[in-house]
Amino acid sequence: MQFLTSLVLLALSCPGLAAVVPDAVKTVTLDIINAPVAPDGFTRSGVLANGTFPGPIITATKGQTLVVHVNNRLTDNTMRLSTSIDFDGVFIDTPNIYNEGSPFVTTCPFGPGASYTYTLPLGTQTGTFWYHSQLSMQYADGLRAPLIIYDPADPQAHLYDVDDETTIWTVADWWHNSSIPGFASYLATQIIPVADAGLFNGRGRFNGGPLTAYDVVPVTTGKRYRFRIINMSARSDFMVSVDNHTLTIIEADGEATVPHTVSQLDILAGQRYSVVLTANQPRANYWINTILGGGNPARNLNLNVTLGRGILRYAGAPNAEPTTPMTNGPGTNILVEGDLRPLIPSPPPPIDFNLTFVTSMTANASSPSGFNTQWNINNISYVSPVVPTLVKILQDGAAAKFNTTENTFVFPANKTIQVTFPPSTEDELHPFHLHGNNFWLIKSNSSAENNINPIRRDVAGAGSGGTTVRFTTDKPGPWFFHCHIFWHFNVGLGSVIAGGLDETKAEVHPTDAWDALCPAYNALPEGEKR
């Protein structure tokens, strides 16, 4: 609030500046509806915020409080009718944890005809984020969109000339079937349904489909652009590059990095990067290559991994597609995540507690969830409790009891936890995401340990090379820590990090609206809880 107060006083003393002072509160309304959508030319019903895919971009300014009114207007019972919204990467302070949006951890979902208002004081946080449904597989049906927090005094502003809604890039996987039959197929076969298409800024093509227009990103010769790249996939990673141009990374998951130039980067589900691109090539059209990875295209003949792409168009260039071939990108000078360094040094603190997370998949299992397919952490498959984790903590504090299948790890407040994912023989790279916080990336999957100046981020891949992250419990409360391949997460690849249970009970005082969520959800007919 001190930042906002200073701006207001400055504006009062200099009336000409009043127009640039942001309101202390930014209010947004999202109507969650079912509507037809055809991002790749195939029309299906989707779950959409304000009727669009991606949903409306939410923008805010450092220091504001973001107030998001969400109205559930869903009617299509072939998809989930309840919902709950997560604001991925946005820090949540302990007293406000009940607005965090994680079903059955910090809240309950809300059904059709109901509404909920999320109040999110943004504090000093800035960067590139996104919001999506956190309920089951619902965001695969379309409920996902960017969220950007701008910094009026960005210390890296001298590196770019343009940073606005036209410079936000999203990549996403897309299915022609809704998530409910897709999930049923996964449970029956242990094979995640392969996406029908990859999308760039909500557009793409599939084999044999219509020649839908690719999204065009306009640039002007000589200008430098901050492109904010968000992977909103439910499964897939994307290799991103732009023909004839380099990309200078200056942010990873909301944290500023020392500028690091590459030709190509791999972005996992849930991750975000800001890159600076200088428009210094001949006036023409250039392919923005966003090559989908995840699943064997032979299992879905609709998928052509090269058809989810965009066009970088210089001012004065023809209104046409590039004449050069569609490629997978340069294949050289690819980002090594472990080479990134924080712009502002933040050495990781000494370790108080060590955890080891061994991930595994069990086929044809008889799990407490009833699923025939399950993913495990240390041989435990996460199952959502009936009573949310936060409700238990507010009732009982440190005496709260959790079922084994809640996979909840309890620590004192203000301690440092290190989680190690040993090298795995699985043919998967699991993008693990920590809610409401971020972590020091001590060891990236492909790099050596860095205990001196690792980057901080909130999504990192755990796979064959082994990964280590470190974080603190300085914000007491229960926080999801799960794989952002939502197919895996929804069959058990999740956990809860719960710090300072007595502190949580003492500091958290939810609103009446939050208190009413679980009774209302529990009273819904079974068909509306889905």
C-alpha positions as MATLAB code, in Angstrom:
seq = 'MQFLTSLVLLALSCPGLAAVVPDAVKTVTLDIINAPVAPDGFTRSGVLANGTFPGPIITATKGQTLVVHVNNRLTDNTMRLSTSIDFDGVFIDTPNIYNEGSPFVTTCPFGPGASYTYTLPLGTQTGTFWYHSQLSMQYADGLRAPLIIYDPADPQAHLYDVDDETTIWTVADWWHNSSIPGFASYLATQIIPVADAGLFNGRGRFNGGPLTAYDVVPVTTGKRYRFRIINMSARSDFMVSVDNHTLTIIEADGEATVPHTVSQLDILAGQRYSVVLTANQPRANYWINTILGGGNPARNLNLNVTLGRGILRYAGAPNAEPTTPMTNGPGTNILVEGDLRPLIPSPPPPIDFNLTFVTSMTANASSPSGFNTQWNINNISYVSPVVPTLVKILQDGAAAKFNTTENTFVFPANKTIQVTFPPSTEDELHPFHLHGNNFWLIKSNSSAENNINPIRRDVAGAGSGGTTVRFTTDKPGPWFFHCHIFWHFNVGLGSVIAGGLDETKAEVHPTDAWDALCPAYNALPEGEKR';
ca = [
       0.000    0.000    0.000;
       2.945    2.355    0.563;
       3.640    2.213   -3.194;
       0.067    3.225   -4.038;
       0.001    5.964   -1.399;
       3.176    7.501   -2.814;
       1.699    7.483   -6.324;
      -1.519    9.127   -5.166;
       0.357   11.873   -3.277;
       2.512   12.481   -6.344;
      -0.568   12.760   -8.528;
      -2.221   15.241   -6.176;
       0.847   17.452   -6.214;
       1.196   17.114  -10.009;
      -2.327   17.059  -11.532;
      -0.956   16.172  -14.957;
       0.146   12.802  -13.586;
      -3.258   11.834  -12.191;
      -4.246   10.001  -15.361;
      -1.363    7.526  -15.035;
      -2.068    6.511  -11.431;
      -3.838    3.129  -11.409;
      -6.922    2.604   -9.310;
      -6.122    0.823   -6.068;
      -8.596   -1.901   -7.039;
      -8.916   -3.566  -10.442;
     -12.290   -5.287  -10.874;
     -12.997   -7.974  -13.471;
     -16.148   -9.992  -14.138;
     -15.972  -13.465  -15.695;
     -19.114  -15.238  -16.835;
     -18.304  -18.925  -17.245;
     -20.544  -20.258  -20.020;
     -20.899  -23.084  -22.504;
     -20.590  -21.907  -26.083;
     -19.400  -23.235  -29.443;
     -15.708  -22.767  -30.147;
     -13.545  -23.711  -33.157;
      -9.925  -22.633  -32.620;
      -8.648  -25.088  -35.254;
     -11.750  -25.003  -37.464;
     -13.515  -27.930  -35.759;
     -16.580  -26.726  -33.838;
     -17.328  -28.155  -30.415;
     -18.892  -26.910  -27.187;
     -16.452  -25.456  -24.701;
     -16.241  -24.107  -21.151;
     -15.383  -20.477  -21.754;
     -14.781  -17.296  -19.777;
     -16.934  -14.537  -21.279;
     -17.505  -16.749  -24.309;
     -13.945  -16.727  -25.704;
     -10.946  -19.025  -25.996;
      -8.506  -18.115  -24.677;
     -10.530  -16.207  -22.111;
     -10.209  -12.460  -21.620;
      -6.752  -11.219  -20.711;
      -6.649   -9.904  -17.157;
      -4.160   -7.076  -16.670;
      -3.233   -5.330  -13.445;
      -0.532   -3.023  -12.121;
       1.924   -3.646   -9.322;
       0.380   -2.783   -5.973;
      -3.243   -3.134   -7.032;
      -5.816   -5.437   -5.496;
      -7.396   -7.634   -8.139;
     -11.070   -8.425   -7.575;
     -12.469  -11.117   -9.879;
     -16.222  -11.773   -9.851;
     -16.891  -15.233  -11.311;
     -20.424  -16.207  -12.285;
     -21.037  -19.867  -13.073;
     -23.473  -19.962  -16.004;
     -22.671  -23.508  -17.166;
     -25.509  -25.601  -18.609;
     -23.938  -28.337  -20.777;
     -24.023  -31.526  -18.716;
     -21.650  -33.320  -21.110;
     -18.929  -31.337  -19.326;
     -18.362  -30.309  -15.735;
     -20.947  -27.921  -14.372;
     -19.171  -26.767  -11.219;
     -15.986  -24.707  -11.345;
     -13.182  -23.133   -9.306;
     -10.549  -20.701  -10.572;
      -6.818  -20.773   -9.842;
      -4.577  -17.791  -10.552;
      -1.399  -19.611  -11.524;
       1.792  -18.147  -10.066;
       0.118  -15.312   -8.162;
       1.416  -15.163   -4.597;
      -1.234  -15.508   -1.901;
      -0.585  -14.358    1.654;
      -1.717  -16.606    4.485;
      -4.678  -14.487    5.675;
      -6.083  -14.618    2.129;
      -5.398  -18.294    1.381;
      -9.126  -19.055    1.213;
      -9.181  -17.113   -2.092;
      -6.536  -19.389   -3.593;
      -9.015  -21.485   -5.597;
      -7.694  -25.047   -5.156;
     -10.691  -27.399   -4.891;
     -10.689  -29.501   -1.713;
      -7.423  -27.974   -0.511;
      -8.222  -24.294    0.095;
     -11.868  -24.129   -1.014;
     -14.855  -25.947   -2.495;
     -16.026  -25.494   -6.096;
     -19.303  -23.734   -6.844;
     -22.105  -25.002   -9.023;
     -24.218  -23.627  -11.877;
     -26.115  -20.470  -10.995;
     -23.690  -19.629   -8.187;
     -21.007  -16.943   -8.021;
     -17.841  -16.280   -6.072;
     -15.565  -13.256   -5.833;
     -11.800  -13.765   -5.541;
      -9.950  -10.867   -3.894;
      -6.201  -10.894   -4.584;
      -3.942   -8.157   -3.158;
      -0.987   -8.245   -5.579;
       1.550   -6.480   -3.362;
       4.924   -6.052   -5.027;
       4.571   -9.003   -7.406;
       4.855   -8.412  -11.160;
       5.219  -10.585  -14.232;
       3.500  -13.103  -16.479;
       0.817  -15.395  -15.079;
      -2.444  -17.048  -16.126;
      -5.737  -18.234  -14.722;
      -7.633  -21.460  -15.333;
     -10.164  -23.841  -13.868;
      -8.537  -26.002  -11.206;
     -11.449  -28.454  -11.070;
     -10.662  -31.854  -12.543;
      -9.821  -31.606  -16.293;
     -12.131  -28.645  -16.938;
      -9.515  -26.220  -18.242;
      -8.816  -28.590  -21.145;
     -12.315  -27.629  -22.329;
     -11.266  -23.999  -22.681;
     -11.290  -22.181  -19.332;
      -7.743  -20.721  -19.441;
      -6.332  -17.249  -20.163;
      -3.414  -14.853  -19.473;
      -2.993  -12.671  -16.403;
      -0.304   -9.971  -16.544;
       0.878   -7.731  -13.691;
       2.758   -4.747  -15.096;
       5.507   -2.861  -13.290;
       5.511    0.914  -13.991;
       9.137    0.974  -12.859;
      10.324   -2.234  -14.523;
      14.127   -2.379  -14.085;
      14.356   -4.096  -17.491;
      12.228   -1.546  -19.373;
      15.325   -0.232  -21.160;
      15.561   -3.567  -22.987;
      12.300   -3.255  -24.936;
      10.007   -0.705  -26.589;
       6.658   -2.503  -26.693;
       4.925   -4.524  -23.956;
       1.140   -4.639  -24.183;
      -1.754   -6.990  -24.916;
      -0.519   -7.460  -28.498;
       2.729   -8.986  -27.222;
       1.170  -11.797  -25.178;
       1.676  -15.244  -26.717;
      -0.197  -18.325  -25.581;
       0.410  -21.912  -26.624;
      -2.037  -24.684  -25.801;
      -3.075  -28.195  -26.700;
      -6.626  -28.789  -27.905;
      -8.999  -31.750  -28.129;
     -12.098  -32.146  -30.286;
     -13.747  -34.281  -27.585;
     -14.554  -32.904  -24.164;
     -12.447  -33.823  -21.172;
     -14.965  -36.255  -19.653;
     -14.858  -38.930  -22.401;
     -11.165  -38.211  -22.863;
     -10.521  -38.895  -19.182;
     -12.608  -42.075  -19.317;
     -10.474  -43.253  -22.241;
      -7.311  -42.528  -20.270;
      -8.522  -44.551  -17.300;
      -9.384  -47.473  -19.545;
      -6.189  -47.526  -21.611;
      -3.496  -45.811  -19.466;
      -2.797  -43.677  -22.555;
      -3.483  -39.949  -22.462;
      -5.570  -38.993  -25.501;
      -3.271  -37.285  -27.980;
      -4.325  -33.705  -28.736;
      -6.032  -32.966  -32.046;
      -4.105  -29.721  -32.489;
      -1.611  -27.316  -31.002;
      -2.668  -23.671  -30.825;
      -0.821  -20.354  -30.935;
      -2.870  -17.482  -29.497;
      -5.958  -19.644  -29.764;
      -5.541  -20.640  -33.411;
      -4.175  -23.654  -35.230;
      -4.928  -26.358  -37.765;
      -5.313  -30.127  -37.857;
      -4.624  -32.619  -40.629;
      -7.452  -32.555  -43.149;
      -9.136  -29.613  -41.456;
      -9.954  -26.155  -42.827;
      -7.159  -23.672  -43.481;
      -7.974  -21.485  -40.511;
      -6.072  -18.212  -40.381;
      -2.921  -18.241  -38.270;
      -2.628  -15.544  -35.638;
      -0.564  -12.585  -36.876;
       1.819  -10.700  -34.592;
       2.594   -7.244  -36.071;
       6.024   -5.641  -35.601;
       7.740   -2.513  -36.891;
      11.322   -2.460  -38.105;
      13.744   -1.302  -35.452;
      11.519   -1.826  -32.435;
      12.171   -4.246  -29.581;
       9.242   -6.323  -28.306;
       8.700   -8.019  -24.966;
       6.754  -11.160  -25.837;
       5.223  -12.905  -22.830;
       4.902  -16.634  -23.618;
       2.449  -18.722  -21.571;
       2.030  -22.484  -21.950;
      -1.627  -23.069  -21.047;
      -1.560  -26.761  -21.979;
      -3.220  -29.551  -20.062;
      -0.401  -31.827  -21.192;
       1.994  -30.629  -23.875;
       5.299  -28.812  -23.942;
       6.146  -26.563  -26.905;
       9.430  -25.754  -28.647;
       9.250  -22.042  -29.483;
      11.344  -20.095  -31.997;
      10.958  -17.400  -34.644;
      12.597  -17.846  -38.036;
      15.671  -15.590  -38.475;
      15.320  -14.032  -35.004;
      16.776  -14.657  -31.563;
      14.924  -14.516  -28.253;
      16.441  -12.889  -25.166;
      14.883  -14.304  -22.000;
      14.307  -11.712  -19.250;
      11.677  -13.454  -17.082;
      10.725  -16.957  -15.986;
       7.429  -17.492  -14.138;
       7.197  -13.922  -12.859;
      10.853  -13.646  -11.798;
      13.263  -11.372  -13.672;
      16.349  -13.066  -15.089;
      19.694  -11.826  -16.348;
      19.157  -11.401  -20.123;
      19.986  -14.695  -21.802;
      19.786  -15.058  -25.587;
      18.724  -18.285  -27.299;
      17.343  -19.306  -30.667;
      14.802  -21.759  -29.286;
      13.250  -22.652  -25.940;
      11.162  -25.497  -24.587;
       8.261  -24.376  -22.398;
       6.449  -26.905  -20.210;
       2.781  -26.888  -19.239;
       2.214  -24.056  -16.770;
       5.525  -22.283  -17.432;
       5.906  -18.687  -18.629;
       8.782  -16.745  -20.171;
       9.261  -13.160  -21.285;
      11.564  -12.795  -24.275;
      12.800   -9.719  -26.107;
      12.766   -9.910  -29.904;
      14.315   -7.144  -31.999;
      12.621   -6.522  -35.351;
      15.901   -6.231  -37.284;
      15.289   -8.482  -40.291;
      14.161   -7.589  -43.838;
      10.507   -6.543  -44.075;
       8.630   -9.827  -44.575;
       6.531  -12.522  -42.888;
       8.294  -15.013  -40.598;
       7.021  -18.205  -39.007;
       6.614  -18.281  -35.256;
       7.339  -21.955  -34.643;
       5.506  -23.503  -31.685;
       6.046  -27.246  -32.022;
       3.891  -29.414  -29.780;
       5.494  -32.236  -27.821;
       3.453  -34.801  -25.914;
       2.010  -38.040  -27.172;
       2.516  -40.042  -30.327;
       0.812  -38.412  -33.351;
       0.294  -41.914  -34.737;
      -2.397  -42.306  -32.050;
      -4.334  -39.339  -33.433;
      -4.079  -38.726  -37.161;
      -5.561  -35.253  -36.712;
      -2.395  -34.033  -35.021;
       0.307  -32.328  -37.033;
       2.745  -30.857  -34.511;
       3.924  -28.197  -36.974;
       0.463  -26.675  -37.555;
       0.101  -24.805  -34.270;
       2.060  -21.678  -35.180;
       1.828  -17.965  -35.823;
       3.130  -15.313  -38.192;
       5.478  -12.449  -37.292;
       4.535   -9.742  -39.794;
       6.627   -6.634  -40.341;
       4.776   -3.415  -41.142;
       4.681   -3.121  -44.929;
       4.957   -6.875  -45.558;
       2.298   -8.612  -47.676;
      -0.861   -9.869  -46.000;
       0.191  -13.452  -46.640;
       1.765  -16.496  -45.049;
       5.566  -16.777  -45.096;
       6.952  -18.352  -48.257;
       9.563  -20.352  -46.322;
       8.884  -23.944  -45.219;
       7.293  -24.764  -41.895;
      10.092  -26.201  -39.772;
      10.635  -27.383  -36.223;
      12.864  -24.392  -35.584;
      16.639  -24.012  -35.691;
      17.485  -26.902  -33.363;
      20.572  -25.040  -32.124;
      21.255  -22.684  -29.211;
      18.323  -24.188  -27.331;
      17.681  -22.904  -23.822;
      19.344  -24.851  -21.026;
      17.199  -23.896  -18.058;
      20.082  -24.263  -15.616;
      21.940  -21.469  -17.431;
      19.384  -18.857  -16.340;
      20.361  -16.527  -13.501;
      18.214  -14.210  -11.357;
      18.423  -10.493  -12.118;
      18.413   -9.772   -8.390;
      20.531  -12.320   -6.494;
      18.565  -14.362   -3.980;
      20.746  -17.109   -2.499;
      18.745  -20.092   -1.241;
      18.666  -20.483    2.548;
      20.048  -23.522    4.389;
      17.880  -26.641    4.424;
      15.791  -27.592    7.461;
      13.936  -30.580    5.985;
      14.638  -32.873    3.035;
      11.984  -34.694    1.017;
      12.436  -37.146   -1.828;
       9.601  -37.488   -4.346;
       9.710  -40.664   -6.415;
       7.076  -40.606   -9.147;
       5.604  -43.760  -10.634;
       2.615  -44.965  -12.617;
       0.487  -47.987  -11.767;
      -1.697  -49.490  -14.474;
      -4.797  -51.536  -13.755;
      -4.647  -50.418  -10.151;
      -7.364  -50.730   -7.563;
      -6.856  -47.330   -5.988;
      -8.938  -45.547   -3.321;
     -10.069  -43.201   -6.082;
     -11.527  -46.130   -7.998;
      -9.334  -45.328  -10.996;
      -7.759  -48.117  -13.012;
      -4.837  -45.828  -13.792;
      -2.964  -43.927  -11.126;
       0.174  -41.856  -10.717;
       1.986  -41.875   -7.402;
       4.412  -39.882   -5.301;
       6.325  -42.272   -3.055;
       3.748  -44.962   -3.900;
       0.830  -42.788   -2.767;
      -1.776  -41.584   -5.239;
      -3.376  -38.272   -4.211;
      -7.153  -38.356   -3.753;
      -9.095  -35.169   -2.976;
     -10.592  -35.261    0.531;
     -14.292  -34.703    1.158;
     -13.480  -31.988    3.715;
     -10.968  -29.492    2.270;
      -7.534  -29.393    3.865;
      -7.913  -25.764    4.945;
     -11.234  -26.475    6.646;
      -9.580  -29.198    8.739;
      -6.728  -26.872    9.691;
      -9.078  -24.028   10.673;
     -10.989  -26.462   12.869;
      -8.099  -28.265   14.543;
      -4.802  -26.450   13.857;
      -1.793  -28.671   14.453;
      -4.100  -31.462   15.622;
      -5.662  -31.758   12.154;
      -5.633  -35.278   10.720;
      -5.146  -36.138    7.053;
      -5.787  -39.393    5.244;
      -2.763  -41.090    3.697;
      -4.228  -40.463    0.244;
      -4.217  -36.699    0.869;
      -0.422  -36.925    0.541;
      -0.061  -33.926    2.846;
       3.381  -33.055    4.213;
       3.252  -30.994    7.417;
       6.065  -28.673    8.508;
       6.540  -25.876   11.042;
       6.251  -22.315    9.800;
       9.327  -20.436    8.567;
      11.377  -23.490    7.666;
      13.228  -24.346    4.460;
      12.192  -27.484    2.613;
      14.162  -29.157   -0.170;
      12.396  -31.608   -2.466;
      14.505  -33.896   -4.635;
      13.109  -35.773   -7.614;
      15.664  -38.522   -8.344;
      16.561  -39.345  -11.946;
      13.718  -41.322  -13.465;
      13.527  -44.004  -16.122;
      10.061  -42.780  -17.148;
       9.624  -41.318  -20.588;
       8.013  -38.231  -19.064;
       9.053  -34.790  -17.867;
       6.607  -33.846  -15.118;
       6.171  -30.060  -14.754;
       5.724  -29.723  -10.989;
       3.956  -26.533   -9.858;
       3.859  -25.018   -6.368;
       0.748  -22.960   -5.630;
       0.878  -19.532   -3.987;
       4.674  -19.521   -3.736;
       7.749  -20.192   -5.826;
      10.959  -22.120   -5.283;
      14.675  -21.950   -5.919;
      15.507  -24.312   -8.788;
      18.593  -25.913   -7.273;
      18.948  -28.525   -9.997;
      17.196  -28.396  -13.341;
      16.598  -31.709  -15.058;
      19.487  -31.230  -17.484;
      21.969  -29.281  -15.346;
      24.305  -29.494  -12.366;
      23.285  -28.344   -8.891;
      23.401  -24.604   -8.229;
      23.296  -23.643   -4.554;
      24.639  -20.130   -5.148;
      22.430  -18.201   -7.574;
      19.642  -20.378   -8.997;
      16.552  -18.815  -10.516;
      13.248  -18.860   -8.691;
      10.122  -20.008  -10.496;
       6.939  -21.964   -9.738;
       7.001  -24.733  -12.405;
       9.959  -27.033  -13.098;
      10.265  -30.326  -14.940;
      11.152  -33.526  -13.086;
      12.438  -36.329  -15.294;
      15.352  -38.488  -16.319;
      18.071  -36.078  -15.158;
      16.756  -35.459  -11.663;
      15.455  -32.156  -10.297;
      15.788  -30.380   -6.941;
      13.759  -27.441   -5.650;
      13.889  -25.515   -2.366;
      11.259  -23.289   -0.774;
      10.234  -21.885    2.590;
       7.101  -22.194    4.703;
       7.123  -18.470    5.479;
       3.491  -18.324    4.274;
       1.708  -20.826    6.511;
      -1.112  -22.821    5.003;
      -1.819  -25.780    2.711;
      -0.461  -25.364   -0.824;
      -0.888  -27.736   -3.743;
       2.364  -29.077   -5.217;
       1.456  -31.145   -8.255;
       2.220  -32.138  -11.825;
       0.787  -29.629  -14.319;
       0.071  -32.383  -16.806;
      -3.507  -32.414  -15.549;
      -4.134  -35.921  -16.819;
      -1.442  -37.100  -14.383;
      -2.549  -34.789  -11.592;
      -6.129  -36.044  -11.769;
      -5.058  -39.648  -11.263;
      -2.893  -38.913   -8.258;
       0.314  -37.058   -9.140;
      -0.136  -34.421   -6.493;
       0.692  -33.482   -2.927;
      -0.006  -30.733   -0.407;
       2.697  -28.807    1.432;
       1.187  -27.633    4.731;
       3.246  -25.257    6.846;
       2.490  -23.806   10.264;
      -0.932  -25.290   11.017;
      -1.496  -23.366   14.259;
      -0.346  -20.158   12.577;
      -2.771  -20.819    9.756;
      -5.660  -21.290   12.190;
      -4.758  -18.048   13.963;
      -4.271  -15.906   10.827;
      -7.021  -17.065    8.457;
     -10.528  -15.669    8.927;
     -12.596  -16.482    5.824;
     -15.651  -14.566    4.675;
     -19.224  -15.781    5.001;
     -19.225  -16.286    1.204;
     -16.345  -18.750    1.493;
     -17.944  -20.495    4.478;
     -21.040  -21.087    2.342;
     -19.160  -22.749   -0.552;
     -18.778  -26.270    0.847;
     -22.347  -26.658    2.185;
     -23.685  -25.414   -1.150;
     -21.413  -27.730   -3.140;
     -22.239  -30.739   -0.967;
     -25.948  -30.078   -1.494;
     -25.678  -30.147   -5.294;
     -27.084  -33.092   -7.257;
     -24.289  -35.460   -8.219;
     -24.575  -34.446  -11.897;
     -23.798  -30.828  -11.045;
     -20.738  -31.622   -8.901;
     -18.834  -33.012  -11.877;
];
